[in-house]
Short mmCIF file of C-alpha atoms and ligand atoms in Angstrom, two decimals:
data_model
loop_
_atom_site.label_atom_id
_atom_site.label_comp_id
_atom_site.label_asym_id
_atom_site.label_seq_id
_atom_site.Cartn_x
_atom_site.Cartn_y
_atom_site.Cartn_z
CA UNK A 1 28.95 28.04 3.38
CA UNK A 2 32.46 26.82 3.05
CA UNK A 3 34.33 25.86 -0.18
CA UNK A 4 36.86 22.90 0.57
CA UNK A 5 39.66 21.54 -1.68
CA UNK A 6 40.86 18.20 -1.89
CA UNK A 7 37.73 16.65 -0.93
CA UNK A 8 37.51 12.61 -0.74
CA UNK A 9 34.32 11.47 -1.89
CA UNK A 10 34.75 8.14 -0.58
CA UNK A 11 32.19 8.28 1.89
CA UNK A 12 29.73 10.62 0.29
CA UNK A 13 28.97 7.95 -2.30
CA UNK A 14 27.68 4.59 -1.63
CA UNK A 15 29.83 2.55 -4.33
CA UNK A 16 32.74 3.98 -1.94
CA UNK A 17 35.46 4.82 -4.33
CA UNK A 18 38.93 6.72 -3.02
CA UNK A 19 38.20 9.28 -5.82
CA UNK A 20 38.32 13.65 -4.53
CA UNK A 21 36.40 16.95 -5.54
CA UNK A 22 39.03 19.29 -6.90
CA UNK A 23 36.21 22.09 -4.73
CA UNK A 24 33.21 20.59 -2.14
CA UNK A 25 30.71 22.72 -0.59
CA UNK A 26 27.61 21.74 1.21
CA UNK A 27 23.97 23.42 0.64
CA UNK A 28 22.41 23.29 3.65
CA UNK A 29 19.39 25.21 2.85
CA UNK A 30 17.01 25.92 -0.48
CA UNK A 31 18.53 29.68 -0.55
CA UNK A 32 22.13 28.19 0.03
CA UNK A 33 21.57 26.47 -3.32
CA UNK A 34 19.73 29.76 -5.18
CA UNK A 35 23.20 31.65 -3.63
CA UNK A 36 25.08 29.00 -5.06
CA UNK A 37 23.72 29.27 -8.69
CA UNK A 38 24.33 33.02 -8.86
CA UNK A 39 27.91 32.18 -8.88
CA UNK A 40 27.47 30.06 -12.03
CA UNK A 41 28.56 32.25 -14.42
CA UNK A 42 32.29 32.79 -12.55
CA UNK A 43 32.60 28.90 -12.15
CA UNK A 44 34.37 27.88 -15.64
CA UNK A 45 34.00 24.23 -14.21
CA UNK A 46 32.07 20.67 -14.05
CA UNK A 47 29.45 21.24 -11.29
CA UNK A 48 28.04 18.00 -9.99
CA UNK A 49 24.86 18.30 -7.95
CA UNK A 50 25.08 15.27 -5.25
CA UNK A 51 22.21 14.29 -2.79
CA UNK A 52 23.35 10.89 -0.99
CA UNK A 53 25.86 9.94 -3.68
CA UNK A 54 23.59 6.25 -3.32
CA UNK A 55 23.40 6.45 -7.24
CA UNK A 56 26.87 7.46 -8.80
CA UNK A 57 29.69 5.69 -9.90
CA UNK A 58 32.57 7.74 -10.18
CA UNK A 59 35.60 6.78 -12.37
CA UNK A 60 37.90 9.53 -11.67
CA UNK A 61 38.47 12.55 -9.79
CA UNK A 62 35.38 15.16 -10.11
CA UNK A 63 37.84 17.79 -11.49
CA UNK A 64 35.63 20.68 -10.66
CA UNK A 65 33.21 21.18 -7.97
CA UNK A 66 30.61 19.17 -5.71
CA UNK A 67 27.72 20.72 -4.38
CA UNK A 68 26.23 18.49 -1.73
CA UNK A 69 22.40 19.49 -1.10
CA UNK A 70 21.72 19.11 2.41
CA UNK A 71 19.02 21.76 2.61
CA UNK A 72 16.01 20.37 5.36
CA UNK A 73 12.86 20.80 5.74
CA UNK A 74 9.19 19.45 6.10
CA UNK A 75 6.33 21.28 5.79
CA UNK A 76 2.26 20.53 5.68
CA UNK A 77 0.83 22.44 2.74
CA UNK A 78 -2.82 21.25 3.54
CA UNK A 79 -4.86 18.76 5.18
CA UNK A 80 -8.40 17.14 5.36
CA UNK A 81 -9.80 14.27 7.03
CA UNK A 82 -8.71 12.29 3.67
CA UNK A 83 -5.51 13.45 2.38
CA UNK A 84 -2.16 15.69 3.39
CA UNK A 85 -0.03 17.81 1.64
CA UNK A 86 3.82 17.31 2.52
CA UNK A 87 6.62 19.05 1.16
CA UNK A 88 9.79 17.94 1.31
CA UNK A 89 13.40 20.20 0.92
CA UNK A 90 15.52 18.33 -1.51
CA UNK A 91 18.16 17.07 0.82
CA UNK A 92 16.18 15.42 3.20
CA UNK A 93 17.41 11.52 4.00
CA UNK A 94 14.61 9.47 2.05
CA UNK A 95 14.14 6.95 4.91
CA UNK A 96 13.99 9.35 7.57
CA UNK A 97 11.21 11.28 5.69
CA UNK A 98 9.46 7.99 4.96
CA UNK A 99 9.71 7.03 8.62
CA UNK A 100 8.24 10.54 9.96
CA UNK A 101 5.24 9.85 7.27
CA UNK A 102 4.86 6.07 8.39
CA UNK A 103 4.73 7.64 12.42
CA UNK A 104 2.43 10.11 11.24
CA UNK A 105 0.10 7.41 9.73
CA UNK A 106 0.19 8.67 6.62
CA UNK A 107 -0.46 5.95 3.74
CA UNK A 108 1.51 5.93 0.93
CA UNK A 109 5.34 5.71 1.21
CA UNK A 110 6.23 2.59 3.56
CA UNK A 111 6.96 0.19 0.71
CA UNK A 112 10.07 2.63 -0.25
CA UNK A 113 11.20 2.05 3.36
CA UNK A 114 15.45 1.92 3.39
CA UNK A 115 15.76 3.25 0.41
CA UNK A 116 19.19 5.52 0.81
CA UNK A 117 19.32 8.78 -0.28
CA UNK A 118 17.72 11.91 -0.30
CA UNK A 119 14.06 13.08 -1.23
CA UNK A 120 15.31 15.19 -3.91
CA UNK A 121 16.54 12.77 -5.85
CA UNK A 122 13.95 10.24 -5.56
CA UNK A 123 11.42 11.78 -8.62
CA UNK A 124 14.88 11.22 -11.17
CA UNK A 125 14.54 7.64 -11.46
CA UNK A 126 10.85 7.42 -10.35
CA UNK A 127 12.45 5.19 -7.08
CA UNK A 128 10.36 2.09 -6.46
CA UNK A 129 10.43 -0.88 -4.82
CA UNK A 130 7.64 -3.22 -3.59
CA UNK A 131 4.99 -2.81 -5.50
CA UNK A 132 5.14 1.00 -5.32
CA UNK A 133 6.71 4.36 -7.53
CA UNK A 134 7.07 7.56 -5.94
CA UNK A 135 5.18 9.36 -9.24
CA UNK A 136 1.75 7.44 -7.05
CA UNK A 137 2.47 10.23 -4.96
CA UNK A 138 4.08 12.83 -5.99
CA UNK A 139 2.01 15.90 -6.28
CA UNK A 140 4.53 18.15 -8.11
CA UNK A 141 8.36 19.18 -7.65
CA UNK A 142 9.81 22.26 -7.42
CA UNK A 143 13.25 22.98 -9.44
CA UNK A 144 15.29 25.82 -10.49
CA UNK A 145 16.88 25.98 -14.11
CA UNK A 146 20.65 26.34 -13.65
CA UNK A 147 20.90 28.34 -16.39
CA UNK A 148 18.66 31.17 -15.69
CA UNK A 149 17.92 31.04 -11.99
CA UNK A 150 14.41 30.62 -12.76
CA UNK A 151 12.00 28.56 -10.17
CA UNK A 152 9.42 26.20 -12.22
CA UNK A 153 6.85 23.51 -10.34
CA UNK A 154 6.76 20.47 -12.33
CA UNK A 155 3.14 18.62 -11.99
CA UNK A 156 2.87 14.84 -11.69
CA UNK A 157 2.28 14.42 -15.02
CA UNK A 158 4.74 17.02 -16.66
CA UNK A 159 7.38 14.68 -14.91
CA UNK A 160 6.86 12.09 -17.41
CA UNK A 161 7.45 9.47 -15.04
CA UNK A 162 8.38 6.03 -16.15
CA UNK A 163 10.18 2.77 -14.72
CA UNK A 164 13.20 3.85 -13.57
CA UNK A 165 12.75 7.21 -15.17
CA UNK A 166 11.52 10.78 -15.55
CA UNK A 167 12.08 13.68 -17.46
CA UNK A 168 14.98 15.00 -14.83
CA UNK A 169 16.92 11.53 -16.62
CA UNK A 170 16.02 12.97 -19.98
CA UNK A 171 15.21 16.79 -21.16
CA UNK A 172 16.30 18.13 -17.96
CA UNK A 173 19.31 16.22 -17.06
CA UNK A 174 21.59 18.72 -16.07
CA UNK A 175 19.41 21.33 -16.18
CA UNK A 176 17.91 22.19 -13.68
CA UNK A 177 18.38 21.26 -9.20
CA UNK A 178 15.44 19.66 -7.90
CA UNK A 179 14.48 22.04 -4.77
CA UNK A 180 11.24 20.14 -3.10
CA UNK A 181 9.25 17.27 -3.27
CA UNK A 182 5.30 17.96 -2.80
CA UNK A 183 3.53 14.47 -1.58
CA UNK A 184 0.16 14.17 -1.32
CA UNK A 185 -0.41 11.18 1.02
CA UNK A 186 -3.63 9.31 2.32
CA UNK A 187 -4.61 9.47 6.53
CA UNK A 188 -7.53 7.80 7.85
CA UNK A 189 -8.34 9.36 11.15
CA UNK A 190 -6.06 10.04 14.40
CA UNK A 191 -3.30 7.34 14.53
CA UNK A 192 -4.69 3.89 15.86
CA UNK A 193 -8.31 5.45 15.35
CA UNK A 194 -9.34 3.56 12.02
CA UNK A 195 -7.40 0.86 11.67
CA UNK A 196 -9.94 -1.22 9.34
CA UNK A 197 -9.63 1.73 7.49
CA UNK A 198 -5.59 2.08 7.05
CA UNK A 199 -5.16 -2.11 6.76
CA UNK A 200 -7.21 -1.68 3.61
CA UNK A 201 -4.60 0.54 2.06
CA UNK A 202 -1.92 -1.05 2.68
CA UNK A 203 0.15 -2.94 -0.44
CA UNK A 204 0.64 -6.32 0.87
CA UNK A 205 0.73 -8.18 -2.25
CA UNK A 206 3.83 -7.68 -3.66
CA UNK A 207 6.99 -10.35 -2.82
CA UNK A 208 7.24 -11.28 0.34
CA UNK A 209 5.95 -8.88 2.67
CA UNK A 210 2.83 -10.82 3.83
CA UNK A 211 5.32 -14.13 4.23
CA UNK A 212 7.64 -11.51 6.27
CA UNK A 213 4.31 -10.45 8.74
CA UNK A 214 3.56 -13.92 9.39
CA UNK A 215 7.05 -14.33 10.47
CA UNK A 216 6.81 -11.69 12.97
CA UNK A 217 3.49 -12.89 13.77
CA UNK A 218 1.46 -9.93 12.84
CA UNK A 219 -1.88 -10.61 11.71
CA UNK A 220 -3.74 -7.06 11.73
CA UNK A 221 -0.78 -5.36 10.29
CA UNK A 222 -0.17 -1.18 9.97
CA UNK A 223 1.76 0.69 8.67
CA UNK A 224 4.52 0.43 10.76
CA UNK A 225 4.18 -3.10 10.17
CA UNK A 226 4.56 -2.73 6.72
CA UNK A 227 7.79 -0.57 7.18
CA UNK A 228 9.35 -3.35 9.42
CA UNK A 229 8.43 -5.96 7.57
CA UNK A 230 9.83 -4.47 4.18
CA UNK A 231 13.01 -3.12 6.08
CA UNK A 232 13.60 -6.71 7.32
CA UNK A 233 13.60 -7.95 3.29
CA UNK A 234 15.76 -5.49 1.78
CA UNK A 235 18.24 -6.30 4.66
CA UNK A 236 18.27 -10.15 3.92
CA UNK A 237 18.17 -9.35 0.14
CA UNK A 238 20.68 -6.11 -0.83
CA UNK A 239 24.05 -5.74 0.55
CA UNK A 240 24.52 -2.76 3.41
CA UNK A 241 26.71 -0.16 1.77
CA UNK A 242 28.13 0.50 5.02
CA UNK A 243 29.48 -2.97 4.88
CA UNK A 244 30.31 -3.42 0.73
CA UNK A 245 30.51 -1.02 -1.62
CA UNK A 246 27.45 -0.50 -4.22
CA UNK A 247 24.59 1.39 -5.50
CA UNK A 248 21.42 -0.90 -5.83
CA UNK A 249 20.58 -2.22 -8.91
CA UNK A 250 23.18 -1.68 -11.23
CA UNK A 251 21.20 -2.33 -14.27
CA UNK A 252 17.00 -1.63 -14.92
CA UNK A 253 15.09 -5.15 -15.47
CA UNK A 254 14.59 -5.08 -18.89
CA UNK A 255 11.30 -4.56 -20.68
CA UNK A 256 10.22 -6.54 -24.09
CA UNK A 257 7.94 -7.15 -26.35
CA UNK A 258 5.55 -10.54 -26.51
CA UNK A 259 6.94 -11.32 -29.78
CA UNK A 260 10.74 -11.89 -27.76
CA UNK A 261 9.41 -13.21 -24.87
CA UNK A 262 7.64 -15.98 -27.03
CA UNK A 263 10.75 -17.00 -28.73
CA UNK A 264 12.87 -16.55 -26.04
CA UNK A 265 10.08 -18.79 -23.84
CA UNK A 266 11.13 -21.48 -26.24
CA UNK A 267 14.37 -21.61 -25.80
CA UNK A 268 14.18 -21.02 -21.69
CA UNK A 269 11.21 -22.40 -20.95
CA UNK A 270 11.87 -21.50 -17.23
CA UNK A 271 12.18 -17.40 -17.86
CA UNK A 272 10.72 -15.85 -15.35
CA UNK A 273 8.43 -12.53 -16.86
CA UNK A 274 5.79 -10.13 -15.33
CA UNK A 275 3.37 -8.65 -17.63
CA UNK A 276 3.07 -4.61 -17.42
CA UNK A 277 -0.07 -2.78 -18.00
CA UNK A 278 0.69 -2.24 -21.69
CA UNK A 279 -0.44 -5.67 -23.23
CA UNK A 280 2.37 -6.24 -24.92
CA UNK A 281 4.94 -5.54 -22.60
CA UNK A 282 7.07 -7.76 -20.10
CA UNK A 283 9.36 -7.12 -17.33
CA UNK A 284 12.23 -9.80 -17.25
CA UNK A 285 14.49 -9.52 -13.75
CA UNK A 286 17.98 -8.89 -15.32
CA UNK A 287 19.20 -10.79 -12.12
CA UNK A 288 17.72 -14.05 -13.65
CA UNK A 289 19.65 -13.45 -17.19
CA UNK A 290 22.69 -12.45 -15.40
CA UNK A 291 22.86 -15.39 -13.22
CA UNK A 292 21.74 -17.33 -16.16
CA UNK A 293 25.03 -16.02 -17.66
CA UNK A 294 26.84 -17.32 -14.56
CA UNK A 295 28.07 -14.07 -13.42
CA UNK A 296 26.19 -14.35 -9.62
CA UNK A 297 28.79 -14.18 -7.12
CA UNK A 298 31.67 -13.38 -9.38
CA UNK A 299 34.74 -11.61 -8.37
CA UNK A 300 37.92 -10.17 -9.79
CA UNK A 301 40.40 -8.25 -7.25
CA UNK A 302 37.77 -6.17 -5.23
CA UNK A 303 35.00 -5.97 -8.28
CA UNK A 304 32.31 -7.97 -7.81
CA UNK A 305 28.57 -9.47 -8.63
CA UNK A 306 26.56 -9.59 -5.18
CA UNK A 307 26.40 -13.54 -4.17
CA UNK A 308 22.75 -12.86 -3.40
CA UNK A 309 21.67 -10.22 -5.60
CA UNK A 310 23.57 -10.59 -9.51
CA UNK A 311 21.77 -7.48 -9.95
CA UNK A 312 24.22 -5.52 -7.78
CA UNK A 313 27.76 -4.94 -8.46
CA UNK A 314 29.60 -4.46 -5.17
CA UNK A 315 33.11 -3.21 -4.49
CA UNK A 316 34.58 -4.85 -1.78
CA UNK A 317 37.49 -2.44 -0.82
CA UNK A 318 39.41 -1.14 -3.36
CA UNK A 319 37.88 -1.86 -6.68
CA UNK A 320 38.22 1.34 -9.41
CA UNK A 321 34.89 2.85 -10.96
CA UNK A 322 36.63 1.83 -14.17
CA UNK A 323 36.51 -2.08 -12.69
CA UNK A 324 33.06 -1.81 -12.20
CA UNK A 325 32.51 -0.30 -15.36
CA UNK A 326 34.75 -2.98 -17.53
CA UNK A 327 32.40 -5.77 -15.28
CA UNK A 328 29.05 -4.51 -16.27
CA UNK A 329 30.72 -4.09 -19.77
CA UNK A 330 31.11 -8.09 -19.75
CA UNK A 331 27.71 -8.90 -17.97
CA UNK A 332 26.15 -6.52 -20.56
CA UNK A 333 27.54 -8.20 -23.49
CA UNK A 334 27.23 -12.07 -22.12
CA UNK A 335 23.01 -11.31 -21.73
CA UNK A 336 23.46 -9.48 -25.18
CA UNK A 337 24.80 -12.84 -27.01
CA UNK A 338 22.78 -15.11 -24.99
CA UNK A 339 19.26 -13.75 -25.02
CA UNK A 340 19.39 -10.87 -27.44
CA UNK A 341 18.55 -8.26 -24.31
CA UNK A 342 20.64 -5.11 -24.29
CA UNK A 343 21.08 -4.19 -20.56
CA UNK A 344 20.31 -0.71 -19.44
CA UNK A 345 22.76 0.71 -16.71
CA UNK A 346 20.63 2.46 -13.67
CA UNK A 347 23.77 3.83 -11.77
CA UNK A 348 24.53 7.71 -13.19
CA UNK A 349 28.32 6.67 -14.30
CA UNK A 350 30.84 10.02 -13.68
CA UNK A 351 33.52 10.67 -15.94
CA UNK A 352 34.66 9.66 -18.87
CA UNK A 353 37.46 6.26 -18.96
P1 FAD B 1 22.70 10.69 -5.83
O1 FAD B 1 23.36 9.36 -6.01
O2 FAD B 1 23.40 11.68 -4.95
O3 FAD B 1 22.43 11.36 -7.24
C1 FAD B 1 21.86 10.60 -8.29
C2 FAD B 1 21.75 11.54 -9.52
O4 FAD B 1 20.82 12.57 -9.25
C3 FAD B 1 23.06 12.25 -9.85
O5 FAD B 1 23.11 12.38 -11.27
C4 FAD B 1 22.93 13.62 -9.18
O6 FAD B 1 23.68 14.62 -9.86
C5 FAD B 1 21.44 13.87 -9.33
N1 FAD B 1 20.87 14.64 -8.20
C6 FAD B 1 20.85 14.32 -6.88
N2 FAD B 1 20.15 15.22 -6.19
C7 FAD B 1 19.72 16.15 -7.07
C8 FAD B 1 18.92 17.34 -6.97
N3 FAD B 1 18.44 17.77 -5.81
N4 FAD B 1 18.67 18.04 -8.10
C9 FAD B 1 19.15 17.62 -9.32
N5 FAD B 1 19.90 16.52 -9.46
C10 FAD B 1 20.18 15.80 -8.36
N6 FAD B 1 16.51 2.77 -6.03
C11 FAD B 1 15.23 2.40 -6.22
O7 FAD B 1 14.52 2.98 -7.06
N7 FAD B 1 14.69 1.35 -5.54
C12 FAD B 1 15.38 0.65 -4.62
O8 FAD B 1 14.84 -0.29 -4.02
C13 FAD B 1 16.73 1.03 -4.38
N8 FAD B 1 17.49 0.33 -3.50
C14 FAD B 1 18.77 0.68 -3.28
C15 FAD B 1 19.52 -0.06 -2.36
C16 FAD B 1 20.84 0.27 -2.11
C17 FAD B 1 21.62 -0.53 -1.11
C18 FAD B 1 21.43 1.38 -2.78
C19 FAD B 1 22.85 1.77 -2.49
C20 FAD B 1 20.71 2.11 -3.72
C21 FAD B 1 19.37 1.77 -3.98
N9 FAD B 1 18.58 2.47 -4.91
C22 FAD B 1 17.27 2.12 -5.11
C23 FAD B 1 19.16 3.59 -5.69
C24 FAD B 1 19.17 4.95 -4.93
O9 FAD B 1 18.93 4.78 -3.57
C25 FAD B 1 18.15 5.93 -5.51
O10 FAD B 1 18.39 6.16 -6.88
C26 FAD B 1 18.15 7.28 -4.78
O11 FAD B 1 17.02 8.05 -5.19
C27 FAD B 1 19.43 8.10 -5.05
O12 FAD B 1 19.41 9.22 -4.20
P2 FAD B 1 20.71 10.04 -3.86
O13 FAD B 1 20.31 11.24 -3.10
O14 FAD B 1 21.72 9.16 -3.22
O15 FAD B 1 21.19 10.46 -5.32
N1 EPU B 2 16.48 -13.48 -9.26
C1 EPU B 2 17.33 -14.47 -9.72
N2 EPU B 2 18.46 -14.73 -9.01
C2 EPU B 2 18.76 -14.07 -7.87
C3 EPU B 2 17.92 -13.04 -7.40
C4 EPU B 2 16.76 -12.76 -8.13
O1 EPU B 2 17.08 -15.11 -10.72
O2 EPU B 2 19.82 -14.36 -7.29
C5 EPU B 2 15.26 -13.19 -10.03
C6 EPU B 2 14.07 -13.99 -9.50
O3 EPU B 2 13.28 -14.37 -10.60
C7 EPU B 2 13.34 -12.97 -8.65
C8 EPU B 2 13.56 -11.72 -9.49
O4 EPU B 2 14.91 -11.83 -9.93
O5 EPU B 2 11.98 -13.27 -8.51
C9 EPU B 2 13.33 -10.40 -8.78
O6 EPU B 2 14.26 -10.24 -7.71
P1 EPU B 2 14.01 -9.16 -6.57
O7 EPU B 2 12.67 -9.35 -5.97
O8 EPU B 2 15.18 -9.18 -5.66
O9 EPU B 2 13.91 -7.78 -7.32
P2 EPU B 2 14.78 -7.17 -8.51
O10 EPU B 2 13.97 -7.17 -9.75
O11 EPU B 2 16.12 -7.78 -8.57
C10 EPU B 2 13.82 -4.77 -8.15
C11 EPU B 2 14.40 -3.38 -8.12
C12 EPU B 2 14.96 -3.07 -6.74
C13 EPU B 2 13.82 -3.19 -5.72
C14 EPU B 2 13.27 -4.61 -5.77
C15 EPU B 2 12.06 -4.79 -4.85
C16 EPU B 2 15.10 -2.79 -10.35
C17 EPU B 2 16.23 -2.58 -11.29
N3 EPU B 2 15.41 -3.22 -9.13
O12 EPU B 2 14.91 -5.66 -7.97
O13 EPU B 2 15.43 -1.72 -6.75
O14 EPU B 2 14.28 -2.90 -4.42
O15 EPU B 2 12.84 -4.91 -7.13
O16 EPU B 2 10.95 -4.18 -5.39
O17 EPU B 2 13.95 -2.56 -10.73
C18 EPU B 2 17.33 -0.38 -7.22
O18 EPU B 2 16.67 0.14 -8.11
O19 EPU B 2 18.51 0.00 -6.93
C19 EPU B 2 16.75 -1.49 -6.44
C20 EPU B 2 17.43 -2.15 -5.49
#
């Protein structure tokens, strides 16, 4: 392992700010990471844990040190004729573990197709797009506690998992560094053997993606199929961070009550809303009430609100974390005073202003 000083960040973080590590080092495997920790106690300094830096905003210089998990791995815990059990190693690249599962043939993951980042990350905010969370198939995760070097597997359900959340964003933030991801996935024979089989578990349903098969003219789709035709979407839709600056979705779609909704149905008869499986509960896309609030497409020096996606702020050179955070600041309070909705942020925002 090397320690490094001086490190720019700018393109170990998707947003792609000129902002440095006053110390970098990269973990590149699980006991890399347990060496790591056993330095804690002589490191009187921040430590940021950072997988693919695809959901951080930083507004400053990290003015201690970066540990980059890199560690790699992928390993078949168990398998029948029904199901497998995949691990994961933390810093695996997402996509690249969803597209070995989707070669495999095994069912579950292909919606989150392009997602950036790394597998470790992924159970923090529950990633989901498509019609599909991760928590549908995560078996348990593995972390240790930063504070005691102690190893703990966290079941499904001990994860608390929510929209957009878990308890890593809650009790455990900053506690303790995911290690693994365990999966358990669905197969249905030999690849190409039972394809009546696999179509039926496919998620079609959700935006797009049969619209996007009948384009490519697939009528018996598989999973592959699924992963091109949802890579092909998130292309048109969400800006290539390669290309612009960003992280996502900046902000969660909110989630209200009927009692708001009703009223605010009233006033907007044209809100678009998607009831949840509490009753009572609807999801509003937060890129309708910030275009509403006629933010889509804004721009001020190199801070910006995606022209396709309001739900995206972009930087489109050399805009300042503290830019992007005085623009969701405005976009925030506009949707507050219009529609009584208090945005949440989803980016993890680094450093105080
Ligand atoms: P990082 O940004 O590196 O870290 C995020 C947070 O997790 C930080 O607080 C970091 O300290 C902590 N962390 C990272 N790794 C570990 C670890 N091993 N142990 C403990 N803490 C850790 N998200 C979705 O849910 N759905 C989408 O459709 C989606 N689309 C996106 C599209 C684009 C273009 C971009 C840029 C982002 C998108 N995201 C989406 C958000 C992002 O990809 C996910 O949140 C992803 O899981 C972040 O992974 P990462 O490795 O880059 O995390
Ligand atoms: N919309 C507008 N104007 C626009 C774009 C969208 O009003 O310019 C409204 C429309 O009503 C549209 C709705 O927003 O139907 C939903 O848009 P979209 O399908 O693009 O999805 P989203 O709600 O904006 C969410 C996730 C994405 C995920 C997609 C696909 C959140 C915060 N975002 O976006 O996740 O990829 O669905 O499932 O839940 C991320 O978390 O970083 C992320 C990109």
């Amino acid at each position: 392992m090397h320690l490094d000083q001086k490190v720019s960040l700018k393109t170990l973080h998707t947003f792609g700010m000129e902002v440095e590590a006053r110390y970098f080092v990269e973990a590149k495997t699980h006991s890399e990471v347990l060496t790591l920790l056993n330095y804690r106690h002589m490191i009187h300094m921040p430590i940021l844990f950072l997988g693919g830096g695809s959901n951080v905003l930083f507004t400053r210089d990290f003015p201690g040190i970066v540990i980059r998990i890199h560690s790699k791995g992928i390993t078949i815990r168990e398998q029948d004729d029904h199901h497998v059990v995949v691990t994961a190693e933390a810093g695996e690249n997402w996509d690249e573990f969803v597209q070995h599962c989707v070669n495999n043939h095994w069912i579950g993951l292909e919606n989150l197709s392009l997602i950036p980042g790394t597998v470790g990350a992924a159970p923090i905010q529950n990633i989901g797009a498509y019609g599909v969370e991760v928590k549908d198939f995560i078996e348990s995760v593995q972390v240790v506690e930063i504070d005691s070097g102690k190893q703990k597997r966290y079941s499904n359900i001990e994860c608390e998992f929510g929209y957009r959340d878990s308890i890593f964003k809650r009790a455990l933030k900053g506690k303790v560094i995911i290690l693994n991801v365990t999966f358990k996935l669905i197969k249905v024979g030999e690849p190409g053997g039972e394809r009546v089989a696999e179509k039926s578990l496919l998620n079609l349903d959700y935006g797009d993606i049969r619209g996007e098969l009948q384009r490519l003219g697939v009528t018996d789709p598989d999973i592959g199929d699924v992963r091109t035709a949802v890579c092909n979407i998130r292309r048109k839709k969400l800006p290539d961070p390669a290309e612009v600056g960003n992280a996502g979705s900046f902000f969660k779609n909110p989630v209200i009550g009927k009692a708001l909704l009703d009223s605010l149905q009233s006033r907007f008869p044209e809100i678009p809303s998607y009831a949840q499986l509490s009753d009572d509960d609807f999801k509003i896309p937060a890129a309708w009430l910030i275009e509403q609030c006629g933010w889509k497409g804004y721009r001020n020096g190199d801070a910006g609100v995606h022209p396709n996606q309001p739900l995206v702020l972009v930087n489109y050179g050399a805009a300042t974390g503290s830019q992007i955070v005085e623009l969701a600041k405005k976009i925030t309070d506009s949707v507050q005073q219009r529609f009584g909705i208090r945005l949440e942020t989803e980016v993890n925002i680094l450093g105080s202003l």
